[in-house]
């Protein structure tokens, strides 16, 4: 099946380069999405522009795709489920959770000159980045794309409760599936608390398994993909 791959903040579609061949070997059709303002378009891109790019990929997919979101882009995948609940076979969320209606998309760091640059590794010390080599850190930081404030400060709008019917897989890297289940049960992730078909799976990695564990990540996604 078509598997749409949406990377999180500061990344473009090339971050999936080592996941793509593994998914192809498993018989799937991976489609990395380069988002407006993150490798395509200008710093004036908005959250709506990014959602439109994801929906265009959904609409052009062969059959019902699985939509994979990483980190902040878990919300983009969820917005796609909200906009196209009958068109998506499954949502996979890697290292993140969908924002609720009315919340800002990813207003985590202060923008500078209209964009939110990569803040350096300080905020990600510990489990997030423990499995990244010094070379991988340098490569990430040098390639990081400042994300337009029109994206990060965009307000999430969810309108169709049929999104809760779409099956969801949460891939848990720097946190465990047990922790995620606790957060959901405690009401910290209200969108997933209402999901009718929810699975959680662990992966032994930091926050960016597409960089440090691409083969294992691809295997988990391939196993999770519904029969086309």
Coordinates of C-alpha atoms in Angstrom, one line a residue:
X1 CA 0.0 0.0 0.0
X2 CA 1.0 3.6 -0.2
X3 CA 2.7 4.8 3.0
X4 CA 2.9 8.6 3.3
X5 CA 5.8 9.7 5.4
X6 CA 5.7 13.1 7.1
X7 CA 8.7 14.3 9.1
X8 CA 8.6 16.6 12.1
X9 CA 10.1 20.0 12.6
X10 CA 13.2 21.2 10.8
X11 CA 13.2 18.2 8.5
X12 CA 12.3 17.5 4.8
X13 CA 11.4 14.3 3.1
X14 CA 15.1 13.2 2.7
X15 CA 15.2 12.1 6.4
X16 CA 13.3 9.0 5.3
X17 CA 16.0 8.0 2.8
X18 CA 17.0 4.9 4.7
X19 CA 13.4 3.9 5.6
X20 CA 12.1 4.0 2.0
X21 CA 14.1 1.1 0.5
X22 CA 13.2 -1.1 3.5
X23 CA 9.5 -0.4 3.0
X24 CA 9.9 -1.0 -0.8
X25 CA 11.5 -4.4 0.0
X26 CA 8.5 -5.2 2.0
X27 CA 6.3 -4.6 -1.0
X28 CA 4.9 -1.1 -0.1
X29 CA 5.0 2.2 -1.9
X30 CA 6.6 4.8 0.5
X31 CA 6.0 8.4 -0.3
X32 CA 8.1 10.9 1.7
X33 CA 6.4 14.3 1.8
X34 CA 8.4 17.5 1.7
X35 CA 6.3 20.2 3.3
X36 CA 5.8 23.8 2.3
X37 CA 8.2 25.8 4.3
X38 CA 10.3 22.7 5.1
X39 CA 12.2 22.2 1.9
X40 CA 9.5 23.4 -0.4
X41 CA 8.2 27.0 -0.7
X42 CA 9.1 30.0 1.4
X43 CA 9.1 31.2 5.0
X44 CA 5.6 32.5 4.4
X45 CA 4.1 29.0 4.4
X46 CA 1.3 28.3 6.9
X47 CA -0.1 25.3 8.7
X48 CA -2.9 25.3 6.2
X49 CA -0.3 25.0 3.4
X50 CA 1.2 22.0 5.1
X51 CA -2.2 20.3 5.7
X52 CA -3.0 20.9 2.0
X53 CA 0.2 19.2 0.9
X54 CA -0.6 16.2 3.0
X55 CA -4.2 16.0 1.7
X56 CA -2.9 16.3 -1.8
X57 CA -0.8 13.2 -1.2
X58 CA -3.7 11.4 0.3
X59 CA -6.0 12.2 -2.6
X60 CA -3.4 11.1 -5.2
X61 CA -2.6 7.8 -3.4
X62 CA -3.4 4.5 -4.9
X63 CA -6.2 3.1 -2.7
X64 CA -6.4 4.0 1.0
X65 CA -2.9 5.0 2.3
X66 CA -1.4 4.7 5.7
X67 CA -0.3 8.2 6.9
X68 CA 2.8 8.3 9.1
X69 CA 3.6 11.4 11.1
X70 CA 6.7 12.0 13.2
X71 CA 6.9 14.2 16.3
X72 CA 5.0 17.5 15.7
X73 CA 3.8 16.1 12.3
X74 CA 1.7 13.5 14.3
X75 CA -0.8 16.4 14.3
X76 CA -0.5 16.7 10.5
X77 CA -1.4 13.0 10.2
X78 CA -4.3 13.5 12.5
X79 CA -5.5 16.5 10.6
X80 CA -5.5 14.3 7.5
X81 CA -7.6 11.7 9.3
X82 CA -10.0 14.5 10.3
X83 CA -10.3 15.8 6.7
X84 CA -10.3 12.4 5.0
X85 CA -11.7 9.9 7.5
X86 CA -13.0 7.5 4.9
X87 CA -9.9 7.8 2.6
X88 CA -7.2 6.7 5.1
X89 CA -6.5 3.1 6.1
X90 CA -4.4 3.8 9.2
X91 CA -2.5 6.5 11.0
X92 CA 0.9 5.9 12.5
X93 CA 2.4 8.3 15.0
X94 CA 6.1 8.2 15.8
X95 CA 7.4 9.9 18.9
X96 CA 4.5 12.3 19.3
X97 CA 0.7 12.8 19.8
X98 CA -1.9 14.9 18.0
X99 CA -2.7 18.3 19.3
X100 CA -6.3 19.0 20.2
X101 CA -8.7 21.4 18.5
X102 CA -7.8 25.0 19.3
X103 CA -4.2 24.3 20.3
X104 CA -1.2 25.8 18.4
X105 CA 0.5 23.3 16.1
X106 CA 4.1 23.5 17.5
X107 CA 4.8 26.8 19.3
X108 CA 7.7 25.3 21.2
X109 CA 10.5 27.9 20.7
X110 CA 10.5 31.6 20.1
X111 CA 10.5 32.5 16.3
X112 CA 13.3 34.8 15.0
X113 CA 12.6 36.8 11.8
X114 CA 9.4 34.9 11.2
X115 CA 10.8 31.4 11.5
X116 CA 11.6 29.0 14.3
X117 CA 15.1 27.8 13.9
X118 CA 16.5 24.5 15.3
X119 CA 17.4 25.5 18.9
X120 CA 20.5 23.3 19.1
X121 CA 20.8 20.1 21.1
X122 CA 20.3 21.5 24.6
X123 CA 16.5 21.0 24.7
X124 CA 16.9 17.4 23.5
X125 CA 19.7 16.1 25.7
X126 CA 18.9 12.8 27.3
X127 CA 16.7 10.0 25.8
X128 CA 15.7 12.1 22.8
X129 CA 19.2 12.2 21.3
X130 CA 21.2 9.6 23.3
X131 CA 21.5 7.3 20.3
X132 CA 22.7 10.0 17.8
X133 CA 26.4 10.0 17.1
X134 CA 28.3 13.3 17.1
X135 CA 28.4 13.1 13.3
X136 CA 24.6 12.6 13.1
X137 CA 24.1 15.6 15.4
X138 CA 26.3 17.8 13.2
X139 CA 24.5 16.6 10.0
X140 CA 21.1 17.2 11.5
X141 CA 21.9 20.7 12.8
X142 CA 23.6 21.8 9.5
X143 CA 20.6 20.5 7.4
X144 CA 17.9 21.8 9.8
X145 CA 15.3 24.0 8.1
X146 CA 13.9 26.9 10.1
X147 CA 10.1 26.3 10.3
X148 CA 7.9 29.3 9.4
X149 CA 6.0 30.8 12.3
X150 CA 2.9 30.6 10.2
X151 CA 3.2 26.9 10.6
X152 CA 4.4 26.6 14.2
X153 CA 1.8 29.1 15.5
X154 CA -1.0 27.9 13.3
X155 CA -4.1 26.8 15.2
X156 CA -5.3 23.2 14.9
X157 CA -8.9 22.8 13.8
X158 CA -10.6 19.5 14.0
X159 CA -14.2 19.1 12.9
X160 CA -15.1 15.5 12.0
X161 CA -15.5 12.9 14.8
X162 CA -15.1 10.1 12.2
X163 CA -11.4 10.6 12.7
X164 CA -11.8 8.5 15.8
X165 CA -12.8 5.5 13.6
X166 CA -9.4 5.5 11.8
X167 CA -7.0 2.9 13.3
X168 CA -4.0 4.4 15.0
X169 CA -0.6 3.0 15.8
X170 CA 1.7 4.9 18.2
X171 CA 5.4 4.0 17.8
X172 CA 7.1 4.8 21.1
X173 CA 10.8 5.7 20.8
X174 CA 12.2 7.8 23.7
X175 CA 9.1 6.9 25.9
X176 CA 7.6 3.5 26.3
X177 CA 4.2 2.2 25.2
X178 CA 3.3 1.7 28.9
X179 CA 4.1 5.4 29.6
X180 CA 2.1 6.5 26.6
X181 CA -0.9 4.4 27.7
X182 CA -0.7 6.0 31.1
X183 CA -0.7 9.5 29.6
X184 CA -3.7 8.7 27.4
X185 CA -5.6 7.1 30.3
X186 CA -4.9 10.2 32.4
X187 CA -6.4 12.5 29.9
X188 CA -3.1 14.1 28.7
X189 CA -3.8 13.0 25.1
X190 CA -7.5 13.6 24.7
X191 CA -7.6 12.9 20.9
X192 CA -6.1 9.4 21.3
X193 CA -8.3 8.7 24.4
X194 CA -11.3 8.7 21.9
X195 CA -9.6 6.6 19.2
X196 CA -11.6 3.4 18.7
X197 CA -8.7 1.3 17.3
X198 CA -5.4 2.1 19.1
X199 CA -2.2 0.1 19.2
X200 CA 1.1 1.0 20.8
X201 CA 4.5 -0.5 20.1
X202 CA 8.0 0.2 21.4
X203 CA 11.1 0.9 19.4
X204 CA 14.5 1.1 21.1
X205 CA 15.7 4.5 19.9
X206 CA 15.7 8.2 20.6
X207 CA 13.3 10.7 19.1
X208 CA 14.5 10.2 15.5
X209 CA 14.4 6.4 14.7
X210 CA 14.3 7.1 11.0
X211 CA 17.9 8.2 11.4
X212 CA 19.2 5.7 14.0
X213 CA 16.9 2.7 13.5
X214 CA 15.5 2.9 9.9
X215 CA 15.3 -0.8 9.3
X216 CA 13.5 -1.5 12.5
X217 CA 11.2 1.4 12.0
X218 CA 10.3 0.3 8.5
X219 CA 9.6 -3.2 9.8
X220 CA 7.2 -1.9 12.4
X221 CA 5.4 0.2 9.8
X222 CA 5.3 -2.6 7.3
X223 CA 3.8 -5.0 9.9
X224 CA 1.3 -2.4 10.9
X225 CA 0.1 -1.6 7.4
X226 CA -3.3 -3.0 6.7
X227 CA -3.8 -5.4 3.9
X228 CA -4.2 -3.3 0.7

